[in-house]
Amino acid sequence: MISIVIPAYNEEENIPVLYERLKKVLDSLEDDYEIIFVDDGSEDGTPEVLREIAEKDKKVKVIRFRRNYGQTAAMYAGFEHAKGDVIITMDADLQNDPEDIPKLLEKMEEGYDIVSGWRKDRKDPFLSRKLPSKIANWIISKVTGVELHDYGCTLKAYRAEIAKRYRLYGDMHRFLPALAKRFGARITEIPVRHHPRLYGRSKYGIGRTVRVILDIFLVKFLNEYITKPLYIFGGAGFFLFLAGSLIELYLTFLKLFTGADIGDRPLLILGVLLILAGIQLISTGVIAELIIRTYYESRGEKPYVIDEKINMED
Ligand code: UDP
Ligand code: MG
Protein backbone atom coordinates (compact mmCIF):
# COMPACT_ATOMS: atom_id res chain seq x y z
CA MET A 1 0.00 0.00 0.00
CA ILE A 2 1.09 3.52 -0.79
CA SER A 3 0.46 6.55 1.41
CA ILE A 4 0.64 10.00 -0.09
CA VAL A 5 1.28 12.67 2.55
CA ILE A 6 0.47 16.26 1.60
CA PRO A 7 0.98 19.22 3.95
CA ALA A 8 -1.34 22.07 3.03
CA TYR A 9 -1.48 25.59 4.40
CA ASN A 10 -3.94 27.92 2.66
CA GLU A 11 -4.15 26.01 -0.60
CA GLU A 12 -7.91 26.09 -1.32
CA GLU A 13 -7.61 26.67 -5.09
CA ASN A 14 -4.90 24.04 -5.55
CA ILE A 15 -6.33 21.09 -3.66
CA PRO A 16 -9.30 20.15 -5.91
CA VAL A 17 -7.09 20.20 -9.02
CA LEU A 18 -4.34 18.29 -7.24
CA TYR A 19 -6.81 15.69 -5.99
CA GLU A 20 -8.23 15.01 -9.47
CA ARG A 21 -4.78 14.64 -11.02
CA LEU A 22 -3.51 12.48 -8.16
CA LYS A 23 -6.51 10.20 -8.32
CA LYS A 24 -6.02 9.62 -12.02
CA VAL A 25 -2.41 8.59 -11.50
CA LEU A 26 -3.03 6.48 -8.38
CA ASP A 27 -6.02 4.62 -9.83
CA SER A 28 -3.85 3.50 -12.72
CA LEU A 29 -1.43 1.77 -10.30
CA GLU A 30 -1.84 -1.79 -9.08
CA ASP A 31 -1.23 -1.00 -5.42
CA ASP A 32 -3.82 0.15 -2.94
CA TYR A 33 -3.36 3.71 -1.75
CA GLU A 34 -4.44 6.43 0.65
CA ILE A 35 -4.06 10.18 0.37
CA ILE A 36 -3.42 11.95 3.67
CA PHE A 37 -3.90 15.70 3.59
CA VAL A 38 -2.56 17.51 6.63
CA ASP A 39 -4.25 20.87 6.95
CA ASP A 40 -1.70 22.95 8.80
CA GLY A 41 -4.12 25.41 10.41
CA SER A 42 -5.28 27.06 7.17
CA GLU A 43 -7.23 30.29 7.46
CA ASP A 44 -8.85 30.03 4.02
CA GLY A 45 -11.36 27.51 2.63
CA THR A 46 -8.90 24.58 2.73
CA PRO A 47 -10.70 22.71 5.58
CA GLU A 48 -14.04 22.85 3.75
CA VAL A 49 -12.52 21.78 0.44
CA LEU A 50 -10.84 18.82 2.16
CA ARG A 51 -13.99 17.83 4.04
CA GLU A 52 -15.94 17.78 0.79
CA ILE A 53 -13.41 15.57 -0.98
CA ALA A 54 -13.05 13.22 1.98
CA GLU A 55 -16.81 12.76 2.18
CA LYS A 56 -16.93 11.43 -1.37
CA ASP A 57 -13.67 9.48 -1.34
CA LYS A 58 -12.80 7.28 1.62
CA LYS A 59 -9.24 6.88 0.39
CA VAL A 60 -8.75 10.53 1.23
CA LYS A 61 -7.87 11.09 4.87
CA VAL A 62 -7.53 14.44 6.55
CA ILE A 63 -5.65 15.56 9.63
CA ARG A 64 -6.46 19.09 10.67
CA PHE A 65 -4.14 21.01 13.00
CA ARG A 66 -5.59 23.53 15.41
CA ARG A 67 -3.12 26.14 14.31
CA ASN A 68 -0.23 26.56 11.91
CA TYR A 69 2.66 24.39 13.10
CA GLY A 70 4.75 24.36 9.94
CA GLN A 71 5.41 22.00 7.09
CA THR A 72 7.69 19.66 9.05
CA ALA A 73 5.14 19.10 11.81
CA ALA A 74 2.49 18.45 9.16
CA MET A 75 4.66 15.84 7.48
CA TYR A 76 5.50 14.23 10.81
CA ALA A 77 1.80 13.89 11.62
CA GLY A 78 1.20 12.40 8.17
CA PHE A 79 3.99 9.85 8.68
CA GLU A 80 2.62 8.85 12.08
CA HIS A 81 -0.81 8.11 10.63
CA ALA A 82 0.26 6.57 7.32
CA LYS A 83 -0.63 2.90 6.82
CA GLY A 84 1.33 2.31 3.63
CA ASP A 85 4.63 0.48 3.17
CA VAL A 86 5.84 3.32 1.01
CA ILE A 87 5.19 6.94 1.88
CA ILE A 88 5.34 9.65 -0.74
CA THR A 89 5.38 13.30 0.26
CA MET A 90 4.47 16.15 -2.04
CA ASP A 91 3.44 19.81 -1.92
CA ALA A 92 -0.20 20.81 -2.11
CA ASP A 93 0.49 23.74 -4.44
CA LEU A 94 0.77 21.79 -7.74
CA GLN A 95 4.45 22.64 -8.04
CA ASN A 96 5.18 18.90 -7.84
CA ASP A 97 3.66 16.69 -10.53
CA PRO A 98 1.59 13.61 -9.58
CA GLU A 99 2.66 12.05 -12.88
CA ASP A 100 6.14 11.56 -11.38
CA ILE A 101 4.84 9.17 -8.71
CA PRO A 102 5.06 5.98 -10.85
CA LYS A 103 8.68 6.85 -11.62
CA LEU A 104 9.48 7.19 -7.91
CA LEU A 105 7.81 3.86 -7.17
CA GLU A 106 9.67 2.12 -9.96
CA LYS A 107 12.94 3.29 -8.49
CA MET A 108 11.88 2.16 -5.01
CA GLU A 109 11.36 -1.31 -6.42
CA GLU A 110 15.03 -1.45 -7.28
CA GLY A 111 15.58 -1.69 -3.52
CA TYR A 112 16.09 1.87 -2.42
CA ASP A 113 14.85 3.16 0.93
CA ILE A 114 14.54 6.77 -0.17
CA VAL A 115 14.08 8.13 -3.67
CA SER A 116 14.39 11.90 -3.72
CA GLY A 117 12.96 14.13 -6.41
CA TRP A 118 15.32 16.54 -8.12
CA ARG A 119 13.68 19.61 -9.63
CA LYS A 120 16.16 19.77 -12.44
CA ASP A 121 14.30 22.57 -14.18
CA ARG A 122 13.00 24.46 -11.19
CA LYS A 123 10.34 27.12 -11.77
CA ASP A 124 11.11 29.49 -8.91
CA PRO A 125 12.82 32.92 -8.72
CA PHE A 126 16.59 32.67 -9.17
CA LEU A 127 18.01 35.04 -6.55
CA SER A 128 15.70 34.30 -3.63
CA ARG A 129 15.29 30.58 -4.27
CA LYS A 130 17.41 28.76 -6.79
CA LEU A 131 20.77 30.29 -5.89
CA PRO A 132 20.54 29.86 -2.08
CA SER A 133 19.19 26.38 -2.64
CA LYS A 134 22.09 25.45 -4.93
CA ILE A 135 24.60 26.57 -2.32
CA ALA A 136 22.74 24.88 0.53
CA ASN A 137 22.46 21.59 -1.36
CA TRP A 138 26.16 21.65 -2.10
CA ILE A 139 27.06 22.28 1.56
CA ILE A 140 24.64 19.66 2.87
CA SER A 141 25.96 17.09 0.41
CA LYS A 142 29.56 17.73 1.39
CA VAL A 143 28.93 17.86 5.14
CA THR A 144 26.67 14.81 5.36
CA GLY A 145 28.20 12.73 2.60
CA VAL A 146 24.76 12.10 1.09
CA GLU A 147 25.06 13.74 -2.30
CA LEU A 148 21.70 15.03 -3.52
CA HIS A 149 21.00 17.91 -5.87
CA ASP A 150 17.74 18.92 -4.25
CA TYR A 151 17.21 18.34 -0.55
CA GLY A 152 14.41 20.91 -0.62
CA CYS A 153 12.18 19.01 -3.05
CA THR A 154 9.18 17.72 -1.12
CA LEU A 155 8.41 15.06 -3.71
CA LYS A 156 10.21 12.07 -2.23
CA ALA A 157 9.41 8.43 -1.62
CA TYR A 158 10.38 6.76 1.67
CA ARG A 159 10.10 3.24 2.93
CA ALA A 160 7.63 3.66 5.79
CA GLU A 161 9.91 2.31 8.50
CA ILE A 162 12.47 4.97 7.60
CA ALA A 163 10.01 7.87 7.52
CA LYS A 164 8.43 6.79 10.80
CA ARG A 165 11.75 6.44 12.59
CA TYR A 166 12.27 10.09 13.18
CA ARG A 167 10.77 12.67 15.43
CA LEU A 168 10.97 15.70 13.23
CA TYR A 169 11.49 19.12 14.79
CA GLY A 170 11.90 22.59 13.33
CA ASP A 171 12.49 22.45 9.59
CA MET A 172 14.15 19.06 9.63
CA HIS A 173 11.98 17.28 7.07
CA ARG A 174 14.33 18.20 4.26
CA PHE A 175 17.19 16.44 6.05
CA LEU A 176 15.53 13.04 6.27
CA PRO A 177 17.81 11.52 3.62
CA ALA A 178 20.89 12.78 5.46
CA LEU A 179 19.56 11.54 8.80
CA ALA A 180 18.62 8.17 7.33
CA LYS A 181 22.22 7.62 6.35
CA ARG A 182 22.88 6.84 9.99
CA PHE A 183 20.84 3.68 9.55
CA GLY A 184 22.56 2.71 6.36
CA ALA A 185 19.57 3.66 4.19
CA ARG A 186 19.97 3.26 0.43
CA ILE A 187 19.30 6.67 -1.08
CA THR A 188 19.05 7.87 -4.65
CA GLU A 189 17.47 10.66 -6.68
CA ILE A 190 15.64 11.05 -9.98
CA PRO A 191 14.78 14.20 -11.94
CA VAL A 192 11.16 15.30 -11.52
CA ARG A 193 9.05 17.97 -13.12
CA HIS A 194 8.37 21.29 -11.45
CA HIS A 195 5.75 23.92 -12.18
CA PRO A 196 5.36 27.55 -11.23
CA ARG A 197 2.85 28.24 -8.47
CA LEU A 198 -0.45 29.26 -10.10
CA TYR A 199 -2.67 29.93 -7.09
CA GLY A 200 -1.91 31.16 -3.58
CA ARG A 201 1.42 32.44 -2.29
CA SER A 202 4.65 30.80 -1.22
CA LYS A 203 4.86 30.42 2.55
CA TYR A 204 8.57 31.06 2.84
CA GLY A 205 11.07 33.90 2.41
CA ILE A 206 14.84 34.15 2.33
CA GLY A 207 14.92 33.63 6.14
CA ARG A 208 14.64 29.93 5.49
CA THR A 209 18.28 29.86 4.32
CA VAL A 210 19.56 30.76 7.80
CA ARG A 211 17.53 27.99 9.40
CA VAL A 212 18.82 25.51 6.86
CA ILE A 213 22.43 26.45 7.60
CA LEU A 214 21.90 26.03 11.36
CA ASP A 215 20.24 22.67 10.78
CA ILE A 216 23.27 21.45 8.87
CA PHE A 217 25.34 21.63 12.07
CA LEU A 218 22.67 19.73 13.95
CA VAL A 219 22.46 17.00 11.32
CA LYS A 220 26.21 16.60 11.28
CA PHE A 221 26.21 16.19 15.04
CA LEU A 222 23.22 13.86 15.09
CA ASN A 223 24.74 11.69 12.39
CA GLU A 224 28.26 11.39 13.61
CA TYR A 225 28.55 12.14 17.28
CA ILE A 226 25.20 11.39 18.84
CA THR A 227 26.40 8.15 20.43
CA LYS A 228 29.78 9.54 21.43
CA PRO A 229 29.55 13.21 22.39
CA LEU A 230 32.42 12.82 24.86
CA TYR A 231 34.75 12.15 21.94
CA ILE A 232 33.99 15.40 20.17
CA PHE A 233 33.75 17.69 23.22
CA GLY A 234 36.33 15.82 25.27
CA GLY A 235 38.69 15.53 22.32
CA ALA A 236 38.76 19.28 21.79
CA GLY A 237 38.93 19.86 25.57
CA PHE A 238 41.83 17.50 25.95
CA PHE A 239 43.96 19.37 23.43
CA LEU A 240 43.15 22.77 24.94
CA PHE A 241 43.99 21.45 28.39
CA LEU A 242 47.25 19.98 27.14
CA ALA A 243 48.28 23.21 25.38
CA GLY A 244 47.43 25.28 28.47
CA SER A 245 49.36 22.96 30.75
CA LEU A 246 52.44 23.07 28.54
CA ILE A 247 52.36 26.87 28.52
CA GLU A 248 52.08 27.04 32.30
CA LEU A 249 54.83 24.45 32.75
CA TYR A 250 57.10 26.48 30.52
CA LEU A 251 56.42 29.66 32.54
CA THR A 252 56.97 27.83 35.82
CA PHE A 253 60.23 26.55 34.47
CA LEU A 254 61.31 30.10 33.51
CA LYS A 255 60.41 31.43 36.93
CA LEU A 256 62.19 28.70 38.84
CA PHE A 257 65.35 28.53 36.82
CA THR A 258 65.90 32.04 35.51
CA GLY A 259 63.91 34.01 38.07
CA ALA A 260 62.22 35.97 35.24
CA ASP A 261 59.00 37.85 35.96
CA ILE A 262 56.03 35.99 34.54
CA GLY A 263 53.18 37.86 36.25
CA ASP A 264 52.59 40.34 33.40
CA ARG A 265 52.95 37.96 30.50
CA PRO A 266 49.93 37.49 28.21
CA LEU A 267 51.03 33.87 27.81
CA LEU A 268 50.17 33.27 31.45
CA ILE A 269 46.58 34.32 30.89
CA LEU A 270 46.35 32.35 27.67
CA GLY A 271 47.54 29.23 29.48
CA VAL A 272 45.00 29.65 32.27
CA LEU A 273 42.25 30.27 29.73
CA LEU A 274 43.11 27.14 27.74
CA ILE A 275 43.17 24.98 30.87
CA LEU A 276 39.79 26.29 32.00
CA ALA A 277 38.23 25.96 28.55
CA GLY A 278 39.62 22.43 28.33
CA ILE A 279 38.12 21.39 31.64
CA GLN A 280 34.80 22.97 30.64
CA LEU A 281 34.66 21.11 27.37
CA ILE A 282 35.53 17.77 28.94
CA SER A 283 32.79 18.21 31.55
CA THR A 284 30.32 19.22 28.83
CA GLY A 285 31.20 16.02 27.03
CA VAL A 286 30.58 13.94 30.13
CA ILE A 287 27.23 15.64 30.71
CA ALA A 288 26.29 15.14 27.05
CA GLU A 289 27.09 11.43 27.45
CA LEU A 290 24.68 11.20 30.36
CA ILE A 291 21.97 13.01 28.42
CA ILE A 292 22.41 10.79 25.37
CA ARG A 293 22.11 7.68 27.49
CA THR A 294 18.90 8.94 29.04
CA TYR A 295 17.68 9.75 25.53
CA TYR A 296 18.29 6.29 24.15
CA GLU A 297 17.16 4.40 27.21
CA SER A 298 13.97 6.40 27.73
CA ARG A 299 13.00 5.80 24.11
CA GLY A 300 13.99 2.16 24.28
CA GLU A 301 16.14 2.83 21.24
CA LYS A 302 19.30 0.97 20.35
CA PRO A 303 22.37 2.72 18.97
CA TYR A 304 22.28 0.33 15.98
CA VAL A 305 19.76 -0.90 13.45
CA ILE A 306 19.60 -4.52 12.35
CA ASP A 307 18.81 -5.22 8.72
CA GLU A 308 18.27 -8.96 8.96
CA LYS A 309 18.62 -11.88 11.36
CA ILE A 310 19.29 -15.42 10.18
CA ASN A 311 18.61 -18.55 12.28
CA MET A 312 17.73 -16.42 15.26
CA GLU A 313 14.34 -17.01 16.81
CA ASP A 314 13.04 -14.29 19.09
N1 UDP B 1 3.08 24.40 4.11
C1 UDP B 1 2.51 23.97 5.28
N2 UDP B 1 2.70 24.73 6.43
C2 UDP B 1 3.44 25.87 6.41
C3 UDP B 1 4.04 26.28 5.20
C4 UDP B 1 3.84 25.52 4.07
O1 UDP B 1 1.85 22.94 5.32
O2 UDP B 1 3.56 26.51 7.46
C5 UDP B 1 2.88 23.61 2.87
C6 UDP B 1 2.31 24.40 1.70
O3 UDP B 1 0.91 24.45 1.73
C7 UDP B 1 2.83 23.61 0.52
C8 UDP B 1 4.18 23.10 1.02
O4 UDP B 1 4.12 23.17 2.44
O5 UDP B 1 2.00 22.50 0.24
C9 UDP B 1 5.35 23.91 0.47
O6 UDP B 1 5.16 25.29 0.73
P1 UDP B 1 5.47 26.41 -0.36
O7 UDP B 1 4.89 26.00 -1.68
O8 UDP B 1 5.02 27.71 0.18
O9 UDP B 1 7.05 26.38 -0.42
P2 UDP B 1 7.96 26.69 -1.72
O10 UDP B 1 7.46 25.80 -2.83
O11 UDP B 1 7.73 28.13 -2.03
O12 UDP B 1 9.34 26.36 -1.29
MG1 MG C 1 5.60 25.58 -3.53
XYZ file of C-alpha atoms and ligand atoms in Angstrom:
340
model
C 0.000 0.000 0.000
C 1.092 3.524 -0.790
C 0.464 6.546 1.410
C 0.642 10.005 -0.089
C 1.281 12.675 2.548
C 0.475 16.264 1.602
C 0.975 19.222 3.948
C -1.343 22.072 3.027
C -1.484 25.594 4.399
C -3.945 27.919 2.664
C -4.155 26.011 -0.603
C -7.910 26.092 -1.323
C -7.612 26.670 -5.089
C -4.904 24.037 -5.549
C -6.334 21.093 -3.655
C -9.304 20.151 -5.911
C -7.086 20.204 -9.020
C -4.341 18.288 -7.243
C -6.809 15.687 -5.994
C -8.228 15.006 -9.474
C -4.781 14.636 -11.016
C -3.505 12.485 -8.161
C -6.505 10.198 -8.325
C -6.016 9.616 -12.017
C -2.414 8.586 -11.495
C -3.026 6.483 -8.380
C -6.019 4.615 -9.833
C -3.845 3.502 -12.716
C -1.430 1.772 -10.298
C -1.843 -1.790 -9.078
C -1.231 -0.998 -5.420
C -3.819 0.149 -2.935
C -3.364 3.710 -1.754
C -4.439 6.429 0.650
C -4.055 10.183 0.372
C -3.418 11.948 3.670
C -3.902 15.698 3.591
C -2.559 17.507 6.633
C -4.250 20.868 6.949
C -1.703 22.949 8.803
C -4.115 25.407 10.409
C -5.277 27.058 7.175
C -7.234 30.289 7.463
C -8.849 30.027 4.019
C -11.357 27.513 2.627
C -8.900 24.582 2.732
C -10.701 22.705 5.576
C -14.040 22.847 3.746
C -12.521 21.779 0.444
C -10.841 18.821 2.155
C -13.991 17.833 4.038
C -15.937 17.783 0.787
C -13.409 15.574 -0.980
C -13.049 13.216 1.981
C -16.810 12.756 2.176
C -16.929 11.431 -1.369
C -13.673 9.475 -1.344
C -12.799 7.280 1.616
C -9.237 6.882 0.387
C -8.748 10.534 1.232
C -7.872 11.093 4.873
C -7.530 14.435 6.550
C -5.649 15.559 9.634
C -6.459 19.086 10.674
C -4.136 21.011 13.003
C -5.595 23.530 15.411
C -3.123 26.144 14.309
C -0.226 26.562 11.906
C 2.662 24.392 13.102
C 4.746 24.363 9.940
C 5.405 21.995 7.086
C 7.686 19.663 9.049
C 5.141 19.102 11.810
C 2.493 18.451 9.159
C 4.658 15.837 7.479
C 5.497 14.232 10.808
C 1.797 13.888 11.620
C 1.198 12.402 8.169
C 3.986 9.849 8.681
C 2.621 8.853 12.076
C -0.807 8.113 10.629
C 0.263 6.572 7.324
C -0.630 2.903 6.818
C 1.335 2.306 3.626
C 4.634 0.481 3.174
C 5.842 3.318 1.012
C 5.190 6.944 1.884
C 5.341 9.651 -0.745
C 5.376 13.300 0.257
C 4.467 16.153 -2.041
C 3.441 19.809 -1.921
C -0.203 20.807 -2.115
C 0.485 23.740 -4.444
C 0.772 21.793 -7.735
C 4.454 22.635 -8.043
C 5.179 18.903 -7.844
C 3.660 16.694 -10.528
C 1.594 13.609 -9.579
C 2.665 12.049 -12.881
C 6.137 11.562 -11.380
C 4.841 9.172 -8.715
C 5.063 5.980 -10.847
C 8.684 6.846 -11.619
C 9.480 7.187 -7.913
C 7.806 3.857 -7.167
C 9.669 2.119 -9.956
C 12.944 3.294 -8.491
C 11.877 2.158 -5.005
C 11.357 -1.314 -6.422
C 15.027 -1.445 -7.276
C 15.576 -1.691 -3.524
C 16.093 1.870 -2.419
C 14.850 3.163 0.927
C 14.544 6.772 -0.166
C 14.076 8.132 -3.669
C 14.388 11.897 -3.717
C 12.961 14.130 -6.410
C 15.325 16.536 -8.118
C 13.677 19.610 -9.626
C 16.159 19.773 -12.437
C 14.300 22.571 -14.180
C 13.003 24.463 -11.190
C 10.340 27.116 -11.773
C 11.106 29.493 -8.906
C 12.819 32.917 -8.719
C 16.591 32.673 -9.171
C 18.014 35.039 -6.548
C 15.704 34.302 -3.632
C 15.290 30.580 -4.271
C 17.407 28.757 -6.787
C 20.765 30.288 -5.886
C 20.538 29.862 -2.076
C 19.188 26.380 -2.635
C 22.086 25.448 -4.933
C 24.598 26.572 -2.321
C 22.739 24.878 0.526
C 22.463 21.590 -1.363
C 26.163 21.652 -2.096
C 27.057 22.275 1.564
C 24.640 19.655 2.871
C 25.958 17.088 0.407
C 29.562 17.735 1.394
C 28.927 17.858 5.142
C 26.673 14.811 5.365
C 28.204 12.734 2.603
C 24.763 12.105 1.092
C 25.063 13.743 -2.304
C 21.704 15.035 -3.516
C 20.996 17.912 -5.865
C 17.743 18.915 -4.251
C 17.206 18.342 -0.553
C 14.412 20.905 -0.617
C 12.176 19.015 -3.051
C 9.177 17.723 -1.118
C 8.414 15.063 -3.712
C 10.206 12.074 -2.234
C 9.412 8.433 -1.616
C 10.376 6.756 1.669
C 10.101 3.244 2.928
C 7.626 3.663 5.785
C 9.906 2.313 8.504
C 12.472 4.970 7.601
C 10.010 7.867 7.524
C 8.426 6.787 10.801
C 11.748 6.443 12.591
C 12.272 10.085 13.180
C 10.773 12.666 15.428
C 10.975 15.703 13.233
C 11.486 19.118 14.791
C 11.901 22.595 13.334
C 12.486 22.452 9.587
C 14.147 19.064 9.630
C 11.982 17.279 7.069
C 14.334 18.201 4.256
C 17.191 16.439 6.053
C 15.526 13.043 6.271
C 17.809 11.519 3.615
C 20.893 12.782 5.459
C 19.561 11.541 8.804
C 18.620 8.174 7.332
C 22.216 7.621 6.353
C 22.884 6.839 9.992
C 20.840 3.683 9.553
C 22.557 2.709 6.356
C 19.573 3.656 4.194
C 19.972 3.259 0.428
C 19.304 6.665 -1.077
C 19.050 7.874 -4.652
C 17.466 10.663 -6.683
C 15.641 11.053 -9.979
C 14.781 14.199 -11.935
C 11.157 15.297 -11.516
C 9.052 17.971 -13.119
C 8.369 21.292 -11.448
C 5.751 23.915 -12.184
C 5.364 27.551 -11.235
C 2.854 28.240 -8.475
C -0.446 29.259 -10.099
C -2.671 29.932 -7.095
C -1.913 31.156 -3.585
C 1.423 32.436 -2.286
C 4.649 30.799 -1.222
C 4.857 30.416 2.546
C 8.572 31.057 2.839
C 11.070 33.896 2.414
C 14.844 34.148 2.331
C 14.925 33.633 6.141
C 14.644 29.927 5.492
C 18.275 29.864 4.324
C 19.557 30.760 7.801
C 17.533 27.994 9.399
C 18.821 25.514 6.856
C 22.432 26.452 7.600
C 21.896 26.026 11.357
C 20.240 22.673 10.782
C 23.275 21.452 8.873
C 25.344 21.630 12.073
C 22.668 19.734 13.946
C 22.455 17.003 11.323
C 26.210 16.599 11.277
C 26.213 16.194 15.035
C 23.217 13.859 15.091
C 24.737 11.686 12.392
C 28.259 11.391 13.614
C 28.554 12.141 17.285
C 25.201 11.390 18.840
C 26.397 8.150 20.434
C 29.783 9.541 21.430
C 29.554 13.209 22.394
C 32.424 12.822 24.861
C 34.754 12.154 21.940
C 33.993 15.402 20.173
C 33.749 17.694 23.225
C 36.334 15.822 25.267
C 38.693 15.531 22.321
C 38.757 19.276 21.794
C 38.933 19.859 25.568
C 41.831 17.500 25.949
C 43.963 19.375 23.432
C 43.149 22.768 24.944
C 43.988 21.452 28.393
C 47.250 19.979 27.145
C 48.282 23.206 25.376
C 47.431 25.282 28.470
C 49.359 22.959 30.746
C 52.441 23.067 28.536
C 52.359 26.867 28.520
C 52.084 27.036 32.297
C 54.830 24.454 32.753
C 57.096 26.475 30.520
C 56.417 29.657 32.536
C 56.973 27.826 35.819
C 60.235 26.550 34.467
C 61.312 30.098 33.512
C 60.407 31.432 36.931
C 62.194 28.698 38.844
C 65.355 28.526 36.824
C 65.899 32.037 35.508
C 63.913 34.006 38.071
C 62.223 35.965 35.244
C 58.998 37.853 35.959
C 56.028 35.993 34.542
C 53.178 37.864 36.249
C 52.593 40.345 33.400
C 52.947 37.957 30.495
C 49.926 37.490 28.206
C 51.029 33.872 27.806
C 50.166 33.272 31.453
C 46.578 34.322 30.888
C 46.346 32.354 27.674
C 47.537 29.227 29.478
C 44.996 29.649 32.268
C 42.250 30.267 29.725
C 43.109 27.138 27.744
C 43.165 24.984 30.865
C 39.794 26.288 32.004
C 38.229 25.956 28.554
C 39.624 22.431 28.326
C 38.116 21.390 31.642
C 34.802 22.974 30.644
C 34.661 21.106 27.369
C 35.526 17.774 28.943
C 32.786 18.211 31.548
C 30.317 19.224 28.831
C 31.200 16.017 27.029
C 30.576 13.937 30.132
C 27.227 15.638 30.714
C 26.293 15.139 27.053
C 27.090 11.433 27.449
C 24.676 11.196 30.361
C 21.970 13.012 28.419
C 22.405 10.790 25.373
C 22.113 7.675 27.493
C 18.898 8.936 29.042
C 17.683 9.753 25.535
C 18.289 6.287 24.155
C 17.159 4.405 27.207
C 13.967 6.401 27.728
C 13.003 5.797 24.106
C 13.988 2.164 24.278
C 16.142 2.829 21.237
C 19.302 0.972 20.355
C 22.368 2.723 18.969
C 22.279 0.329 15.982
C 19.758 -0.904 13.454
C 19.600 -4.519 12.346
C 18.806 -5.219 8.719
C 18.274 -8.962 8.958
C 18.622 -11.876 11.360
C 19.287 -15.417 10.184
C 18.605 -18.548 12.277
C 17.727 -16.423 15.257
C 14.337 -17.008 16.811
C 13.042 -14.287 19.093
N 3.077 24.405 4.107
C 2.513 23.974 5.284
N 2.700 24.725 6.426
C 3.436 25.866 6.415
C 4.036 26.276 5.199
C 3.844 25.518 4.069
O 1.854 22.939 5.324
O 3.555 26.510 7.458
C 2.875 23.609 2.872
C 2.315 24.404 1.697
O 0.911 24.453 1.730
C 2.834 23.611 0.523
C 4.183 23.095 1.016
O 4.123 23.169 2.443
O 2.004 22.495 0.240
C 5.350 23.909 0.472
O 5.163 25.289 0.729
P 5.466 26.409 -0.364
O 4.893 26.003 -1.684
O 5.015 27.711 0.177
O 7.054 26.379 -0.422
P 7.957 26.694 -1.722
O 7.460 25.799 -2.830
O 7.732 28.135 -2.028
O 9.340 26.361 -1.288
Mg 5.602 25.584 -3.530
